[in-house]
Amino acid sequence: MGHLRHLWGFAALSLLLLAGCNPPELKPLPPNPNPNPRTPKLWTVLVYQEGDNDLEDALIKDFNEMERVGSDDNINIVVQLDRSPRYDTSNGNWSTTRRYYITRDPKEPFPPDFSTRPNNTIQSQLLADLGKVNMGDENVLRDFLLWGIQNFPAQRYFVILSDHGAGVRPFRRKTLSGRGMLFTDTFNDYISEDEAKRAFAAAVQALGRPIDIIGIDCSEMSEIEIAYQLRDACRYLIASQLSEPNDGYPYDRFLWELHQNPTMSTEEFLQRFVQHYIASYRQGQPTNGAGSSVTIAVYNQSVVPTYVQQVDALAQVLLSKLPQYRQQFVNLRNQTQSFSETIYRDLYHYCQLLAQDINDQQIRQAAQNVMNWQGPGSGKALLYEAHATGFDIDVSNAHGIAIYFPDPASFDSRYLNANDFARTTKWGLFLQALAGQSP
């Protein structure tokens, strides 16, 4: 995104002006009045925007997309936005961390005009200026989630994390000169897999059930390691195998769907979300910050643990067959669909190649079991999956779920303790053995 919402960028959002940073003026009351935080609504959308990096202008755009629809009698839209002192000077150029209740921008056409970009002036209600806080700290994420749940009760919750992403790669070190999920320049910090799990566990405990949807509007976060890490956090997880273009999610489009039909089922909403995400990027046309290829997947988190059992069984078979098929395993890995970083490979495609090219019944059956459980479909690990090839990366063999699968010479053993998946399955041990490293 912007640099690809990944090691390069996280969702595109253009932030707008803060009341109070401009000369005082009388303004008409926004179309949506101040929220009554104790009145339960049908939906609460909580957006955690870490813009303290080179995605600042992109996240401000996303903010303005939200203002094209705004909160209403059925939907709360609440944002915590952190800004940078370096990249975007709009809206008074403040660089602290603020919470907003999103209201409709009266200067935007309504219904929204999706063919144009939103203006870049923030009109929404400022709830709090927190000063400069580290949004790459799990405690800050946890506090936002708890505050949002407690103050904006709803029947269903959609939590969105928006910024840079890098999949499982940041296990190499906690402090990065590059990027990680929810990366902050000021504090040189990010949210790790274990930190995300702990933050969401606190929210689930407060809510008394899993969050309905978590959307990771960041690059390269659709790995089985990430989905498994958040298996207890939500019912459905949205993520991309590719680095997202800077524009990230089409916030105005999916919020308009909720505005028009807030009682639709969660599954129907997710289907429309996927359709809007793909449609918001025109095939073959350049995007802001990245190429035009896009991927999106919706995980059915209740099925993910069973799917992981099948992946673990496959890893055990591959490990036992390593003396016989080592070079073939590597050759097939090299043929498998890769993404913005070649350390991530499409798991379904690898299983397809194993089943097609290796004449071994155990391997073929283990690979087929993984494919059988993946989906997409009801009762499968993926509820929905979509991809579109643009002018850069051919994603015709993308199936929604990637896995850490580096060239053997590049395997880093620190992966083995990086997340729940690596700690509890044999996949990491297979990679270690494939690399010729001793346990």
CSV table of C-alpha atoms in Angstrom, one decimal, residues 73-336:
chain,number,residue,atom,x,y,z
A,73,ASP,CA,-29.3,5.5,14.0
A,74,ASN,CA,-28.2,2.0,13.3
A,75,ILE,CA,-24.4,2.3,13.0
A,76,ASN,CA,-21.6,3.7,15.2
A,77,ILE,CA,-18.4,4.4,13.3
A,78,VAL,CA,-15.5,5.2,15.7
A,79,VAL,CA,-11.9,5.9,14.8
A,80,GLN,CA,-8.6,6.2,16.7
A,81,LEU,CA,-6.1,7.9,14.4
A,82,ASP,CA,-2.5,8.5,15.0
A,83,ARG,CA,-0.6,10.9,12.7
A,84,SER,CA,2.9,11.7,11.7
A,85,PRO,CA,4.7,15.0,11.7
A,86,ARG,CA,6.4,14.2,8.4
A,87,TYR,CA,4.1,13.2,5.5
A,88,ASP,CA,0.7,15.0,5.4
A,89,THR,CA,0.1,18.6,6.5
A,90,SER,CA,-3.7,18.8,6.0
A,91,ASN,CA,-6.2,19.4,8.8
A,92,GLY,CA,-3.9,21.6,10.9
A,93,ASN,CA,-1.0,19.1,10.7
A,94,TRP,CA,-1.6,17.8,14.2
A,95,SER,CA,0.6,14.7,15.0
A,96,THR,CA,-1.0,13.3,18.1
A,97,THR,CA,-3.5,10.4,18.6
A,98,ARG,CA,-7.2,11.3,18.4
A,99,ARG,CA,-10.5,9.5,18.7
A,100,TYR,CA,-13.4,10.5,16.5
A,101,TYR,CA,-17.1,9.7,16.2
A,102,ILE,CA,-17.6,9.7,12.4
A,103,THR,CA,-20.4,11.9,11.1
A,104,ARG,CA,-21.5,12.4,7.6
A,105,ASP,CA,-19.7,15.3,5.8
A,106,PRO,CA,-22.4,17.7,4.6
A,107,LYS,CA,-20.1,18.8,1.8
A,108,GLU,CA,-20.0,15.4,0.2
A,109,PRO,CA,-22.8,14.2,-2.1
A,110,PHE,CA,-25.3,11.8,-0.5
A,111,PRO,CA,-25.7,9.0,-1.6
A,112,PRO,CA,-21.9,8.9,-2.1
A,113,ASP,CA,-20.3,9.3,-5.5
A,114,PHE,CA,-17.9,6.4,-5.7
A,115,SER,CA,-16.4,7.6,-9.0
A,116,THR,CA,-14.7,10.5,-7.3
A,117,ARG,CA,-12.2,10.9,-4.4
A,118,PRO,CA,-13.5,12.4,-1.2
A,119,ASN,CA,-12.5,15.8,-0.1
A,120,ASN,CA,-9.7,15.9,2.5
A,121,THR,CA,-11.2,17.9,5.3
A,122,ILE,CA,-12.1,16.2,8.6
A,123,GLN,CA,-15.6,17.2,9.7
A,124,SER,CA,-16.3,14.5,12.3
A,125,GLN,CA,-16.8,14.9,16.1
A,126,LEU,CA,-13.6,14.9,18.1
A,127,LEU,CA,-14.1,12.7,21.1
A,128,ALA,CA,-10.6,12.9,22.7
A,129,ASP,CA,-7.0,14.0,21.9
A,130,LEU,CA,-4.9,11.4,23.7
A,131,GLY,CA,-1.6,13.2,23.1
A,132,LYS,CA,1.1,11.1,21.3
A,133,VAL,CA,0.6,7.4,22.2
A,134,ASN,CA,2.3,4.3,20.8
A,135,MET,CA,-0.3,2.6,18.7
A,136,GLY,CA,2.2,-0.2,18.1
A,137,ASP,CA,1.8,-1.1,21.8
A,138,GLU,CA,-0.7,-3.9,22.6
A,139,ASN,CA,-2.0,-2.0,25.6
A,140,VAL,CA,-3.0,0.9,23.5
A,141,LEU,CA,-4.8,-1.4,21.1
A,142,ARG,CA,-6.5,-3.2,24.0
A,143,ASP,CA,-7.6,0.1,25.6
A,144,PHE,CA,-9.2,1.2,22.3
A,145,LEU,CA,-11.1,-2.0,21.9
A,146,LEU,CA,-12.3,-2.0,25.5
A,147,TRP,CA,-13.3,1.7,25.3
A,148,GLY,CA,-15.1,1.2,22.0
A,149,ILE,CA,-17.1,-1.9,23.3
A,150,GLN,CA,-18.0,-0.3,26.6
A,151,ASN,CA,-19.0,3.1,25.1
A,152,PHE,CA,-20.6,2.1,21.8
A,153,PRO,CA,-22.6,-1.0,22.5
A,154,ALA,CA,-24.0,-2.9,19.5
A,155,GLN,CA,-25.4,-6.2,18.4
A,156,ARG,CA,-22.5,-6.7,16.0
A,157,TYR,CA,-18.9,-5.4,16.0
A,158,PHE,CA,-16.6,-4.9,13.0
A,159,VAL,CA,-13.0,-4.0,14.1
A,160,ILE,CA,-10.5,-2.8,11.5
A,161,LEU,CA,-6.8,-2.6,11.9
A,162,SER,CA,-5.3,-0.2,9.3
A,163,ASP,CA,-1.7,0.5,8.5
A,164,HIS,CA,1.4,-1.3,7.3
A,165,GLY,CA,1.6,-5.1,7.5
A,166,ALA,CA,4.2,-7.7,6.9
A,167,GLY,CA,2.7,-11.1,7.8
A,168,VAL,CA,4.9,-13.2,10.1
A,169,ARG,CA,8.2,-11.7,8.9
A,170,PRO,CA,8.8,-9.3,11.8
A,171,PHE,CA,9.7,-12.2,14.1
A,172,ARG,CA,13.3,-11.4,13.1
A,173,ARG,CA,13.4,-8.6,15.7
A,174,LYS,CA,11.0,-6.6,17.7
A,175,THR,CA,12.4,-3.2,16.7
A,176,LEU,CA,12.3,-2.7,12.9
A,177,SER,CA,13.9,-0.2,10.5
A,178,GLY,CA,11.4,-1.5,8.0
A,179,ARG,CA,7.7,-2.3,8.7
A,180,GLY,CA,5.5,-4.4,10.8
A,181,MET,CA,1.7,-4.5,11.4
A,182,LEU,CA,0.6,-1.2,12.9
A,183,PHE,CA,4.1,0.3,12.7
A,184,THR,CA,4.8,3.6,14.3
A,185,ASP,CA,7.8,5.8,13.2
A,186,THR,CA,7.9,7.8,16.4
A,187,PHE,CA,8.2,4.8,18.7
A,188,ASN,CA,9.8,2.4,16.2
A,189,ASP,CA,7.4,-0.3,17.3
A,190,TYR,CA,4.6,-2.5,15.9
A,191,ILE,CA,2.1,-5.2,17.0
A,192,SER,CA,3.4,-8.8,17.0
A,193,GLU,CA,1.2,-11.9,16.7
A,194,ASP,CA,1.3,-12.6,20.4
A,195,GLU,CA,0.6,-9.0,21.3
A,196,ALA,CA,-2.4,-8.9,18.9
A,197,LYS,CA,-3.8,-12.1,20.5
A,198,ARG,CA,-3.5,-10.7,24.0
A,199,ALA,CA,-5.2,-7.4,23.1
A,200,PHE,CA,-8.1,-9.1,21.4
A,201,ALA,CA,-8.4,-11.7,24.3
A,202,ALA,CA,-9.2,-8.8,26.6
A,203,ALA,CA,-11.8,-7.5,24.3
A,204,VAL,CA,-13.4,-10.9,23.9
A,205,GLN,CA,-13.5,-11.3,27.7
A,206,ALA,CA,-15.2,-7.9,28.1
A,207,LEU,CA,-17.7,-8.6,25.3
A,208,GLY,CA,-18.4,-12.1,26.5
A,209,ARG,CA,-18.1,-13.6,23.0
A,210,PRO,CA,-15.9,-13.3,19.9
A,211,ILE,CA,-15.9,-10.1,17.9
A,212,ASP,CA,-18.1,-10.6,14.8
A,213,ILE,CA,-15.5,-9.4,12.2
A,214,ILE,CA,-11.9,-8.4,12.3
A,215,GLY,CA,-10.5,-6.8,9.1
A,216,ILE,CA,-6.8,-6.4,8.7
A,217,ASP,CA,-6.5,-3.6,6.3
A,218,CYS,CA,-2.7,-4.1,6.0
A,219,SER,CA,-0.4,-5.9,3.5
A,220,GLU,CA,0.4,-9.6,3.5
A,221,MET,CA,-1.6,-10.6,6.5
A,222,SER,CA,-3.6,-13.6,5.0
A,223,GLU,CA,-1.3,-16.3,6.3
A,224,ILE,CA,-2.6,-19.3,8.2
A,225,GLU,CA,-0.3,-18.3,11.0
A,226,ILE,CA,-2.2,-15.0,11.5
A,227,ALA,CA,-5.7,-16.6,11.2
A,228,TYR,CA,-4.8,-19.3,13.7
A,229,GLN,CA,-3.4,-16.7,16.1
A,230,LEU,CA,-6.7,-14.9,16.1
A,231,ARG,CA,-8.9,-18.0,16.1
A,232,ASP,CA,-10.6,-17.1,19.3
A,233,ALA,CA,-10.8,-13.4,18.7
A,234,CYS,CA,-13.5,-13.2,16.0
A,235,ARG,CA,-16.1,-15.2,14.0
A,236,TYR,CA,-14.7,-13.9,10.7
A,237,LEU,CA,-11.3,-12.5,9.7
A,238,ILE,CA,-10.6,-10.5,6.5
A,239,ALA,CA,-7.1,-10.4,5.1
A,240,SER,CA,-5.0,-10.1,1.9
A,241,GLN,CA,-2.2,-12.3,0.7
A,242,LEU,CA,-0.7,-9.5,-1.4
A,243,SER,CA,0.6,-6.2,-0.3
A,244,GLU,CA,-2.5,-4.0,-0.5
A,245,PRO,CA,-2.5,-0.8,-2.6
A,246,ASN,CA,-2.4,2.3,-0.4
A,247,ASP,CA,-6.1,2.8,-1.0
A,248,GLY,CA,-6.8,-0.2,1.1
A,249,TYR,CA,-10.5,-0.9,1.9
A,250,PRO,CA,-13.3,1.0,0.1
A,251,TYR,CA,-14.7,2.3,3.3
A,252,ASP,CA,-17.5,4.4,1.6
A,253,ARG,CA,-18.7,1.4,-0.4
A,254,PHE,CA,-19.1,-1.1,2.4
A,255,LEU,CA,-20.4,1.4,4.9
A,256,TRP,CA,-23.0,2.4,2.4
A,257,GLU,CA,-24.1,-1.2,2.3
A,258,LEU,CA,-24.5,-1.2,6.0
A,259,HIS,CA,-26.4,2.1,5.9
A,260,GLN,CA,-28.8,0.7,3.3
A,261,ASN,CA,-29.4,-2.6,4.9
A,262,PRO,CA,-28.0,-2.8,8.5
A,263,THR,CA,-30.1,-6.0,9.3
A,264,MET,CA,-28.5,-8.1,6.5
A,265,SER,CA,-26.7,-11.2,7.8
A,266,THR,CA,-23.0,-11.0,8.6
A,267,GLU,CA,-22.3,-13.5,5.8
A,268,GLU,CA,-24.2,-11.5,3.2
A,269,PHE,CA,-22.4,-8.4,4.3
A,270,LEU,CA,-19.0,-10.1,4.0
A,271,GLN,CA,-19.9,-11.3,0.5
A,272,ARG,CA,-20.7,-7.8,-0.6
A,273,PHE,CA,-17.5,-6.5,1.2
A,274,VAL,CA,-15.4,-8.9,-1.0
A,275,GLN,CA,-17.2,-7.8,-4.1
A,276,HIS,CA,-16.7,-4.1,-3.4
A,277,TYR,CA,-13.0,-4.6,-2.5
A,278,ILE,CA,-12.3,-6.3,-5.9
A,279,ALA,CA,-14.5,-3.8,-7.8
A,280,SER,CA,-12.8,-0.8,-6.2
A,281,TYR,CA,-9.6,-1.6,-8.1
A,282,ARG,CA,-9.9,-1.5,-11.9
A,283,GLN,CA,-8.2,-4.4,-13.5
A,284,GLY,CA,-5.0,-3.4,-15.3
A,285,GLN,CA,-5.0,0.1,-14.0
A,286,PRO,CA,-2.3,1.5,-11.7
A,287,THR,CA,-3.3,2.2,-8.1
A,288,ASN,CA,-2.0,4.5,-5.4
A,289,GLY,CA,1.2,3.0,-4.0
A,290,ALA,CA,1.2,-0.4,-5.6
A,291,GLY,CA,0.4,-2.5,-8.6
A,292,SER,CA,-3.2,-3.4,-9.6
A,293,SER,CA,-3.3,-7.0,-8.6
A,294,VAL,CA,-5.4,-7.6,-5.5
A,295,THR,CA,-6.4,-10.5,-3.2
A,296,ILE,CA,-8.9,-10.8,-0.4
A,297,ALA,CA,-10.1,-13.7,1.8
A,298,VAL,CA,-12.6,-14.1,4.6
A,299,TYR,CA,-11.8,-16.8,7.1
A,300,ASN,CA,-14.4,-18.8,9.0
A,301,GLN,CA,-12.5,-18.8,12.3
A,302,SER,CA,-14.5,-21.6,13.9
A,303,VAL,CA,-13.2,-24.0,11.2
A,304,VAL,CA,-9.6,-22.7,11.2
A,305,PRO,CA,-8.4,-25.0,14.0
A,306,THR,CA,-9.6,-28.1,12.1
A,307,TYR,CA,-7.9,-26.8,9.0
A,308,VAL,CA,-4.7,-26.3,10.9
A,309,GLN,CA,-4.9,-30.0,12.0
A,310,GLN,CA,-4.8,-31.0,8.4
A,311,VAL,CA,-1.9,-28.7,7.7
A,312,ASP,CA,-0.1,-30.2,10.6
A,313,ALA,CA,-0.8,-33.7,9.4
A,314,LEU,CA,0.6,-32.7,6.0
A,315,ALA,CA,3.8,-31.3,7.6
A,316,GLN,CA,4.3,-34.5,9.5
A,317,VAL,CA,4.0,-36.6,6.2
A,318,LEU,CA,6.4,-34.2,4.4
A,319,LEU,CA,8.8,-34.4,7.3
A,320,SER,CA,8.8,-38.2,7.2
A,321,LYS,CA,9.2,-38.2,3.4
A,322,LEU,CA,12.0,-35.7,3.3
A,323,PRO,CA,14.9,-38.2,2.6
A,324,GLN,CA,13.1,-39.4,-0.5
A,325,TYR,CA,11.6,-36.2,-1.9
A,326,ARG,CA,13.7,-33.3,-0.6
A,327,GLN,CA,14.5,-31.8,-4.0
A,328,GLN,CA,11.0,-32.2,-5.3
A,329,PHE,CA,9.6,-30.4,-2.3
A,330,VAL,CA,11.9,-27.5,-3.0
A,331,ASN,CA,11.2,-27.5,-6.8
A,332,LEU,CA,7.4,-27.5,-6.2
A,333,ARG,CA,7.8,-24.7,-3.6
A,334,ASN,CA,9.6,-22.6,-6.3
A,335,GLN,CA,6.6,-23.2,-8.7
A,336,THR,CA,4.0,-22.3,-6.1
